[in-house]
Amino acid sequence: MWQRVGRTRSVVLIAPDAPGKTWAAQDITAPRIAAMLDTVAATRAIDRAQVYLFGHSAGASYAALLVNRGIGPWRAAALHGGYGPPDQYLPTPKAPPLRLYLGESDHIFSVEGAQAAAAALAAAGHDTELHLIPDHTHWFYEIGPNLAADAWGWFDNLDDPF
């Protein structure tokens, strides 16, 4: 879904597979993320001040938690079709911005839940945007390349960090 953005914008994409059916909290740690970036940096030039995170479904829920807890070097995160329980988000100094995308017809995650999660993330200190997509379901693969381009446009236009 991100390959077109990667090719046209000189973006280095890292898409690790979960070790199991989905990601678990213990699967990704700050040292593991740093090791992934070190592996990539050995063959490609990367700007470690411009590392972004994207997640879909359970990956979106987990991405929000990683960003909120400061696990990783994330400059910002975009989430599609997923969010976590609002009570899991903690106040975060220097909280990176987040953009949440949700189909108005998503059968797994509700609009009301997305609104509550977005409000909780904003209350925790994240500059948070919620984008509801009319006539869209949970199926990322239907709009993936266009959504990736939109998310990258948002990442690319963020103000310099802090």
Short mmCIF file of N, CA and C in Angstrom, two decimals:
data_model
loop_
_atom_site.label_atom_id
_atom_site.label_comp_id
_atom_site.label_asym_id
_atom_site.label_seq_id
_atom_site.Cartn_x
_atom_site.Cartn_y
_atom_site.Cartn_z
N MET A 1 0.81 -1.20 0.00
CA MET A 1 0.00 0.00 0.00
C MET A 1 0.86 1.27 0.00
N TRP A 2 2.07 1.18 0.51
CA TRP A 2 2.96 2.33 0.63
C TRP A 2 4.03 2.36 -0.45
N GLN A 3 4.08 1.38 -1.32
CA GLN A 3 5.18 1.31 -2.29
C GLN A 3 5.22 2.51 -3.23
N ARG A 4 4.08 2.98 -3.70
CA ARG A 4 4.08 4.14 -4.59
C ARG A 4 4.64 5.37 -3.88
N VAL A 5 4.23 5.58 -2.63
CA VAL A 5 4.76 6.70 -1.85
C VAL A 5 6.26 6.53 -1.67
N GLY A 6 6.70 5.34 -1.35
CA GLY A 6 8.12 5.08 -1.16
C GLY A 6 8.94 5.40 -2.40
N ARG A 7 8.42 4.99 -3.55
CA ARG A 7 9.16 5.22 -4.81
C ARG A 7 9.17 6.69 -5.21
N THR A 8 8.05 7.37 -5.06
CA THR A 8 7.94 8.74 -5.56
C THR A 8 8.43 9.80 -4.58
N ARG A 9 8.58 9.45 -3.31
CA ARG A 9 8.97 10.43 -2.30
C ARG A 9 10.27 10.07 -1.60
N SER A 10 11.00 9.10 -2.10
CA SER A 10 12.26 8.67 -1.47
C SER A 10 12.07 8.34 0.00
N VAL A 11 11.02 7.61 0.29
CA VAL A 11 10.72 7.19 1.65
C VAL A 11 11.23 5.77 1.82
N VAL A 12 11.93 5.53 2.91
CA VAL A 12 12.38 4.19 3.24
C VAL A 12 11.27 3.55 4.07
N LEU A 13 10.73 2.45 3.58
CA LEU A 13 9.63 1.77 4.27
C LEU A 13 10.15 0.56 5.03
N ILE A 14 9.74 0.45 6.26
CA ILE A 14 10.06 -0.72 7.07
C ILE A 14 8.71 -1.31 7.48
N ALA A 15 8.47 -2.55 7.12
CA ALA A 15 7.19 -3.20 7.42
C ALA A 15 7.45 -4.57 8.02
N PRO A 16 7.79 -4.62 9.30
CA PRO A 16 8.07 -5.92 9.91
C PRO A 16 6.79 -6.72 10.10
N ASP A 17 6.91 -8.03 9.93
CA ASP A 17 5.78 -8.92 10.19
C ASP A 17 5.72 -9.22 11.67
N ALA A 18 4.50 -9.35 12.18
CA ALA A 18 4.32 -9.75 13.57
C ALA A 18 4.84 -11.17 13.75
N PRO A 19 5.42 -11.47 14.91
CA PRO A 19 5.93 -12.82 15.13
C PRO A 19 4.82 -13.86 15.26
N GLY A 20 3.62 -13.41 15.58
CA GLY A 20 2.46 -14.29 15.69
C GLY A 20 1.35 -13.80 14.79
N LYS A 21 0.13 -14.10 15.17
CA LYS A 21 -1.02 -13.68 14.37
C LYS A 21 -1.18 -12.16 14.37
N THR A 22 -0.83 -11.53 15.47
CA THR A 22 -0.89 -10.07 15.59
C THR A 22 0.24 -9.62 16.52
N TRP A 23 0.42 -8.32 16.64
CA TRP A 23 1.46 -7.79 17.52
C TRP A 23 0.99 -7.87 18.96
N ALA A 24 1.91 -8.17 19.84
CA ALA A 24 1.66 -8.13 21.29
C ALA A 24 2.58 -7.08 21.90
N ALA A 25 2.20 -6.59 23.05
CA ALA A 25 2.94 -5.49 23.69
C ALA A 25 4.42 -5.79 23.84
N GLN A 26 4.79 -7.03 24.13
CA GLN A 26 6.20 -7.36 24.34
C GLN A 26 6.98 -7.52 23.03
N ASP A 27 6.29 -7.51 21.89
CA ASP A 27 6.96 -7.74 20.61
C ASP A 27 7.82 -6.57 20.15
N ILE A 28 7.43 -5.38 20.49
CA ILE A 28 8.17 -4.20 20.03
C ILE A 28 8.63 -3.41 21.24
N THR A 29 9.93 -3.21 21.32
CA THR A 29 10.52 -2.42 22.39
C THR A 29 11.37 -1.33 21.74
N ALA A 30 11.72 -0.32 22.50
CA ALA A 30 12.57 0.74 21.96
C ALA A 30 13.89 0.18 21.42
N PRO A 31 14.57 -0.75 22.12
CA PRO A 31 15.80 -1.31 21.55
C PRO A 31 15.55 -2.08 20.24
N ARG A 32 14.44 -2.78 20.16
CA ARG A 32 14.14 -3.53 18.93
C ARG A 32 13.89 -2.57 17.76
N ILE A 33 13.19 -1.48 18.03
CA ILE A 33 12.95 -0.47 16.98
C ILE A 33 14.28 0.14 16.56
N ALA A 34 15.13 0.48 17.54
CA ALA A 34 16.44 1.05 17.22
C ALA A 34 17.26 0.07 16.38
N ALA A 35 17.19 -1.23 16.70
CA ALA A 35 17.93 -2.23 15.93
C ALA A 35 17.41 -2.30 14.49
N MET A 36 16.09 -2.20 14.30
CA MET A 36 15.54 -2.18 12.94
C MET A 36 16.06 -0.98 12.16
N LEU A 37 16.08 0.17 12.80
CA LEU A 37 16.58 1.38 12.13
C LEU A 37 18.08 1.26 11.84
N ASP A 38 18.84 0.67 12.76
CA ASP A 38 20.27 0.46 12.53
C ASP A 38 20.49 -0.46 11.33
N THR A 39 19.70 -1.50 11.21
CA THR A 39 19.81 -2.43 10.09
C THR A 39 19.57 -1.70 8.76
N VAL A 40 18.53 -0.89 8.73
CA VAL A 40 18.22 -0.13 7.51
C VAL A 40 19.30 0.90 7.23
N ALA A 41 19.76 1.59 8.28
CA ALA A 41 20.76 2.65 8.11
C ALA A 41 22.10 2.11 7.59
N ALA A 42 22.32 0.83 7.76
CA ALA A 42 23.56 0.23 7.25
C ALA A 42 23.58 0.19 5.73
N THR A 43 22.42 0.27 5.10
CA THR A 43 22.36 0.21 3.62
C THR A 43 21.67 1.40 2.98
N ARG A 44 20.93 2.19 3.75
CA ARG A 44 20.19 3.34 3.22
C ARG A 44 20.34 4.53 4.14
N ALA A 45 20.41 5.71 3.56
CA ALA A 45 20.47 6.92 4.39
C ALA A 45 19.07 7.18 4.96
N ILE A 46 18.99 7.36 6.26
CA ILE A 46 17.71 7.71 6.88
C ILE A 46 17.92 8.88 7.82
N ASP A 47 16.89 9.69 7.95
CA ASP A 47 16.89 10.83 8.88
C ASP A 47 16.13 10.39 10.12
N ARG A 48 16.84 10.12 11.18
CA ARG A 48 16.21 9.59 12.39
C ARG A 48 15.31 10.59 13.08
N ALA A 49 15.35 11.84 12.67
CA ALA A 49 14.43 12.84 13.21
C ALA A 49 13.11 12.84 12.44
N GLN A 50 13.05 12.07 11.38
CA GLN A 50 11.85 12.03 10.54
C GLN A 50 11.37 10.59 10.38
N VAL A 51 11.13 9.91 11.50
CA VAL A 51 10.65 8.53 11.48
C VAL A 51 9.18 8.56 11.87
N TYR A 52 8.35 7.99 11.01
CA TYR A 52 6.91 8.01 11.19
C TYR A 52 6.37 6.60 11.33
N LEU A 53 5.19 6.49 11.90
CA LEU A 53 4.57 5.19 12.14
C LEU A 53 3.18 5.18 11.54
N PHE A 54 2.85 4.07 10.89
CA PHE A 54 1.50 3.87 10.35
C PHE A 54 1.02 2.50 10.81
N GLY A 55 -0.23 2.42 11.21
CA GLY A 55 -0.79 1.13 11.59
C GLY A 55 -2.23 1.01 11.14
N HIS A 56 -2.62 -0.23 10.84
CA HIS A 56 -4.00 -0.54 10.43
C HIS A 56 -4.58 -1.56 11.40
N SER A 57 -5.84 -1.37 11.77
CA SER A 57 -6.60 -2.29 12.60
C SER A 57 -5.90 -2.48 13.95
N ALA A 58 -5.56 -3.72 14.31
CA ALA A 58 -4.85 -3.93 15.58
C ALA A 58 -3.52 -3.20 15.57
N GLY A 59 -2.90 -3.08 14.37
CA GLY A 59 -1.65 -2.33 14.25
C GLY A 59 -1.84 -0.86 14.56
N ALA A 60 -3.01 -0.32 14.24
CA ALA A 60 -3.31 1.07 14.58
C ALA A 60 -3.46 1.23 16.09
N SER A 61 -4.14 0.28 16.71
CA SER A 61 -4.30 0.33 18.16
C SER A 61 -2.94 0.29 18.85
N TYR A 62 -2.08 -0.58 18.36
CA TYR A 62 -0.76 -0.73 18.94
C TYR A 62 0.11 0.49 18.64
N ALA A 63 0.01 1.03 17.44
CA ALA A 63 0.78 2.22 17.07
C ALA A 63 0.44 3.39 17.99
N ALA A 64 -0.84 3.57 18.28
CA ALA A 64 -1.25 4.66 19.18
C ALA A 64 -0.62 4.49 20.55
N LEU A 65 -0.58 3.25 21.03
CA LEU A 65 0.02 2.99 22.33
C LEU A 65 1.53 3.24 22.31
N LEU A 66 2.21 2.79 21.25
CA LEU A 66 3.65 3.02 21.14
C LEU A 66 3.97 4.52 21.16
N VAL A 67 3.23 5.28 20.38
CA VAL A 67 3.46 6.73 20.32
C VAL A 67 3.14 7.39 21.66
N ASN A 68 2.02 6.98 22.25
CA ASN A 68 1.63 7.59 23.52
C ASN A 68 2.63 7.28 24.63
N ARG A 69 3.21 6.09 24.63
CA ARG A 69 4.14 5.70 25.69
C ARG A 69 5.59 6.08 25.38
N GLY A 70 5.82 6.70 24.22
CA GLY A 70 7.17 7.11 23.88
C GLY A 70 8.09 5.95 23.54
N ILE A 71 7.52 4.86 23.05
CA ILE A 71 8.32 3.69 22.67
C ILE A 71 8.68 3.84 21.19
N GLY A 72 9.86 4.33 20.93
CA GLY A 72 10.30 4.54 19.57
C GLY A 72 10.56 6.01 19.28
N PRO A 73 11.15 6.27 18.13
CA PRO A 73 11.57 7.63 17.77
C PRO A 73 10.53 8.40 16.96
N TRP A 74 9.27 8.04 17.07
CA TRP A 74 8.24 8.52 16.15
C TRP A 74 8.07 10.03 16.16
N ARG A 75 8.11 10.60 15.00
CA ARG A 75 7.83 12.03 14.81
C ARG A 75 6.33 12.26 14.81
N ALA A 76 5.57 11.27 14.28
CA ALA A 76 4.11 11.33 14.22
C ALA A 76 3.62 9.94 13.83
N ALA A 77 2.31 9.74 13.97
CA ALA A 77 1.73 8.46 13.56
C ALA A 77 0.39 8.70 12.88
N ALA A 78 0.11 7.86 11.89
CA ALA A 78 -1.20 7.84 11.24
C ALA A 78 -1.78 6.45 11.47
N LEU A 79 -3.06 6.41 11.79
CA LEU A 79 -3.74 5.17 12.13
C LEU A 79 -4.95 5.01 11.23
N HIS A 80 -5.19 3.79 10.77
CA HIS A 80 -6.39 3.52 9.98
C HIS A 80 -7.14 2.35 10.58
N GLY A 81 -8.43 2.54 10.78
CA GLY A 81 -9.29 1.44 11.19
C GLY A 81 -8.91 0.81 12.51
N GLY A 82 -8.51 1.61 13.47
CA GLY A 82 -8.18 1.06 14.77
C GLY A 82 -7.80 2.13 15.78
N TYR A 83 -8.03 1.82 17.02
CA TYR A 83 -7.67 2.67 18.15
C TYR A 83 -7.76 1.81 19.39
N GLY A 84 -7.20 2.30 20.46
CA GLY A 84 -7.25 1.55 21.72
C GLY A 84 -8.27 2.13 22.67
N PRO A 85 -8.42 1.48 23.82
CA PRO A 85 -9.34 2.00 24.84
C PRO A 85 -8.87 3.37 25.32
N PRO A 86 -9.79 4.32 25.41
CA PRO A 86 -9.39 5.68 25.81
C PRO A 86 -8.67 5.74 27.15
N ASP A 87 -8.97 4.82 28.06
CA ASP A 87 -8.34 4.90 29.39
C ASP A 87 -6.90 4.39 29.41
N GLN A 88 -6.37 3.90 28.29
CA GLN A 88 -4.98 3.43 28.27
C GLN A 88 -3.98 4.55 27.98
N TYR A 89 -4.45 5.70 27.52
CA TYR A 89 -3.54 6.76 27.11
C TYR A 89 -3.17 7.62 28.31
N LEU A 90 -1.86 7.88 28.42
CA LEU A 90 -1.32 8.63 29.55
C LEU A 90 -0.86 10.01 29.11
N PRO A 91 -0.88 10.99 30.02
CA PRO A 91 -0.31 12.29 29.66
C PRO A 91 1.14 12.11 29.20
N THR A 92 1.47 12.75 28.09
CA THR A 92 2.76 12.51 27.45
C THR A 92 3.45 13.83 27.15
N PRO A 93 4.61 14.10 27.80
CA PRO A 93 5.36 15.29 27.45
C PRO A 93 5.90 15.14 26.02
N LYS A 94 5.90 16.20 25.28
CA LYS A 94 6.37 16.19 23.89
C LYS A 94 5.64 15.12 23.07
N ALA A 95 4.34 15.05 23.26
CA ALA A 95 3.52 14.04 22.59
C ALA A 95 3.48 14.27 21.08
N PRO A 96 3.88 13.26 20.29
CA PRO A 96 3.83 13.39 18.83
C PRO A 96 2.39 13.50 18.34
N PRO A 97 2.19 14.17 17.22
CA PRO A 97 0.84 14.27 16.66
C PRO A 97 0.36 12.94 16.08
N LEU A 98 -0.95 12.79 16.06
CA LEU A 98 -1.58 11.58 15.54
C LEU A 98 -2.72 11.96 14.60
N ARG A 99 -2.87 11.16 13.56
CA ARG A 99 -4.01 11.31 12.65
C ARG A 99 -4.71 9.95 12.60
N LEU A 100 -5.99 9.95 12.89
CA LEU A 100 -6.78 8.73 12.85
C LEU A 100 -7.73 8.79 11.67
N TYR A 101 -7.74 7.72 10.87
CA TYR A 101 -8.68 7.56 9.77
C TYR A 101 -9.62 6.41 10.12
N LEU A 102 -10.91 6.62 9.92
CA LEU A 102 -11.86 5.55 10.17
C LEU A 102 -12.99 5.64 9.17
N GLY A 103 -13.32 4.50 8.58
CA GLY A 103 -14.48 4.44 7.70
C GLY A 103 -15.75 4.58 8.52
N GLU A 104 -16.67 5.40 8.03
CA GLU A 104 -17.93 5.57 8.74
C GLU A 104 -18.74 4.27 8.78
N SER A 105 -18.42 3.32 7.92
CA SER A 105 -19.11 2.03 7.90
C SER A 105 -18.22 0.89 8.41
N ASP A 106 -17.21 1.23 9.21
CA ASP A 106 -16.32 0.21 9.77
C ASP A 106 -17.16 -0.69 10.69
N HIS A 107 -17.07 -2.00 10.49
CA HIS A 107 -17.87 -2.94 11.28
C HIS A 107 -17.11 -3.44 12.52
N ILE A 108 -15.85 -3.05 12.67
CA ILE A 108 -15.06 -3.50 13.81
C ILE A 108 -14.86 -2.37 14.82
N PHE A 109 -14.55 -1.18 14.34
CA PHE A 109 -14.32 -0.02 15.20
C PHE A 109 -15.40 1.02 14.93
N SER A 110 -16.00 1.55 15.98
CA SER A 110 -17.11 2.49 15.82
C SER A 110 -16.64 3.94 15.73
N VAL A 111 -17.45 4.75 15.12
CA VAL A 111 -17.19 6.19 15.04
C VAL A 111 -17.15 6.78 16.45
N GLU A 112 -18.08 6.37 17.30
CA GLU A 112 -18.12 6.88 18.68
C GLU A 112 -16.86 6.49 19.44
N GLY A 113 -16.40 5.27 19.24
CA GLY A 113 -15.17 4.83 19.89
C GLY A 113 -13.97 5.61 19.39
N ALA A 114 -13.93 5.89 18.09
CA ALA A 114 -12.84 6.68 17.52
C ALA A 114 -12.86 8.10 18.08
N GLN A 115 -14.04 8.65 18.23
CA GLN A 115 -14.14 9.99 18.80
C GLN A 115 -13.65 10.01 20.24
N ALA A 116 -14.00 8.99 21.01
CA ALA A 116 -13.55 8.91 22.41
C ALA A 116 -12.03 8.71 22.48
N ALA A 117 -11.48 7.86 21.62
CA ALA A 117 -10.03 7.64 21.61
C ALA A 117 -9.30 8.91 21.19
N ALA A 118 -9.81 9.60 20.16
CA ALA A 118 -9.19 10.84 19.71
C ALA A 118 -9.21 11.89 20.82
N ALA A 119 -10.32 11.98 21.53
CA ALA A 119 -10.42 12.94 22.64
C ALA A 119 -9.43 12.58 23.75
N ALA A 120 -9.29 11.28 24.04
CA ALA A 120 -8.36 10.86 25.09
C ALA A 120 -6.91 11.12 24.68
N LEU A 121 -6.59 10.88 23.41
CA LEU A 121 -5.24 11.16 22.93
C LEU A 121 -4.94 12.66 22.97
N ALA A 122 -5.92 13.47 22.60
CA ALA A 122 -5.74 14.92 22.68
C ALA A 122 -5.56 15.36 24.13
N ALA A 123 -6.35 14.79 25.03
CA ALA A 123 -6.22 15.13 26.45
C ALA A 123 -4.86 14.70 27.00
N ALA A 124 -4.27 13.66 26.40
CA ALA A 124 -2.94 13.19 26.83
C ALA A 124 -1.82 14.06 26.26
N GLY A 125 -2.16 15.02 25.40
CA GLY A 125 -1.16 15.95 24.89
C GLY A 125 -0.85 15.83 23.42
N HIS A 126 -1.44 14.87 22.73
CA HIS A 126 -1.20 14.69 21.29
C HIS A 126 -2.07 15.64 20.48
N ASP A 127 -1.47 16.31 19.52
CA ASP A 127 -2.26 17.04 18.52
C ASP A 127 -2.92 15.95 17.68
N THR A 128 -4.22 15.81 17.80
CA THR A 128 -4.92 14.66 17.23
C THR A 128 -5.98 15.10 16.24
N GLU A 129 -5.99 14.45 15.08
CA GLU A 129 -7.01 14.68 14.07
C GLU A 129 -7.75 13.38 13.82
N LEU A 130 -9.06 13.45 13.71
CA LEU A 130 -9.87 12.29 13.34
C LEU A 130 -10.50 12.58 11.99
N HIS A 131 -10.24 11.70 11.03
CA HIS A 131 -10.80 11.83 9.69
C HIS A 131 -11.74 10.67 9.44
N LEU A 132 -13.02 10.98 9.37
CA LEU A 132 -14.03 9.96 9.08
C LEU A 132 -14.22 9.88 7.57
N ILE A 133 -14.23 8.67 7.04
CA ILE A 133 -14.29 8.46 5.60
C ILE A 133 -15.67 7.93 5.24
N PRO A 134 -16.49 8.74 4.55
CA PRO A 134 -17.83 8.30 4.17
C PRO A 134 -17.78 7.07 3.25
N ASP A 135 -18.75 6.19 3.41
CA ASP A 135 -18.90 5.01 2.55
C ASP A 135 -17.67 4.10 2.56
N HIS A 136 -16.89 4.15 3.60
CA HIS A 136 -15.70 3.29 3.70
C HIS A 136 -15.89 2.34 4.87
N THR A 137 -15.41 1.11 4.70
CA THR A 137 -15.48 0.10 5.75
C THR A 137 -14.11 -0.02 6.42
N HIS A 138 -13.85 -1.16 6.98
CA HIS A 138 -12.57 -1.43 7.63
C HIS A 138 -11.51 -1.84 6.62
N TRP A 139 -11.91 -2.11 5.40
CA TRP A 139 -11.05 -2.70 4.38
C TRP A 139 -10.03 -1.69 3.86
N PHE A 140 -8.85 -1.70 4.43
CA PHE A 140 -7.77 -0.77 4.08
C PHE A 140 -7.33 -0.94 2.63
N TYR A 141 -7.36 -2.17 2.15
CA TYR A 141 -6.79 -2.48 0.84
C TYR A 141 -7.57 -1.85 -0.31
N GLU A 142 -8.77 -1.42 -0.04
CA GLU A 142 -9.58 -0.73 -1.05
C GLU A 142 -9.06 0.68 -1.32
N ILE A 143 -8.57 1.34 -0.29
CA ILE A 143 -8.12 2.74 -0.43
C ILE A 143 -6.66 2.92 -0.05
N GLY A 144 -5.95 1.84 0.21
CA GLY A 144 -4.61 1.89 0.77
C GLY A 144 -3.63 2.82 0.11
N PRO A 145 -3.38 2.70 -1.21
CA PRO A 145 -2.40 3.60 -1.82
C PRO A 145 -2.78 5.08 -1.70
N ASN A 146 -4.06 5.40 -1.84
CA ASN A 146 -4.48 6.80 -1.71
C ASN A 146 -4.40 7.26 -0.27
N LEU A 147 -4.72 6.39 0.67
CA LEU A 147 -4.62 6.74 2.08
C LEU A 147 -3.16 6.93 2.48
N ALA A 148 -2.28 6.07 1.97
CA ALA A 148 -0.85 6.21 2.25
C ALA A 148 -0.34 7.55 1.73
N ALA A 149 -0.77 7.93 0.53
CA ALA A 149 -0.35 9.22 -0.03
C ALA A 149 -0.87 10.38 0.83
N ASP A 150 -2.10 10.27 1.31
CA ASP A 150 -2.65 11.32 2.15
C ASP A 150 -1.90 11.40 3.48
N ALA A 151 -1.64 10.25 4.08
CA ALA A 151 -0.90 10.23 5.35
C ALA A 151 0.50 10.81 5.16
N TRP A 152 1.16 10.43 4.05
CA TRP A 152 2.50 10.96 3.81
C TRP A 152 2.44 12.47 3.61
N GLY A 153 1.44 12.96 2.89
CA GLY A 153 1.29 14.41 2.72
C GLY A 153 1.17 15.11 4.06
N TRP A 154 0.44 14.51 4.98
CA TRP A 154 0.31 15.08 6.33
C TRP A 154 1.65 15.02 7.05
N PHE A 155 2.32 13.86 7.03
CA PHE A 155 3.64 13.75 7.66
C PHE A 155 4.58 14.81 7.11
N ASP A 156 4.62 14.92 5.81
CA ASP A 156 5.56 15.81 5.12
C ASP A 156 5.31 17.29 5.42
N ASN A 157 4.09 17.63 5.79
CA ASN A 157 3.74 19.02 6.05
C ASN A 157 3.70 19.39 7.52
N LEU A 158 4.09 18.47 8.39
CA LEU A 158 4.12 18.81 9.81
C LEU A 158 5.20 19.84 10.08
N ASP A 159 4.95 20.68 11.05
CA ASP A 159 5.97 21.64 11.47
C ASP A 159 7.18 20.90 12.01
N ASP A 160 8.31 21.56 12.04
CA ASP A 160 9.50 20.96 12.64
C ASP A 160 9.19 20.57 14.08
N PRO A 161 9.76 19.45 14.52
CA PRO A 161 9.47 18.99 15.89
C PRO A 161 9.92 20.00 16.93
N PHE A 162 9.08 20.22 17.85
CA PHE A 162 9.27 21.03 19.05
C PHE A 162 10.11 22.22 18.79
#
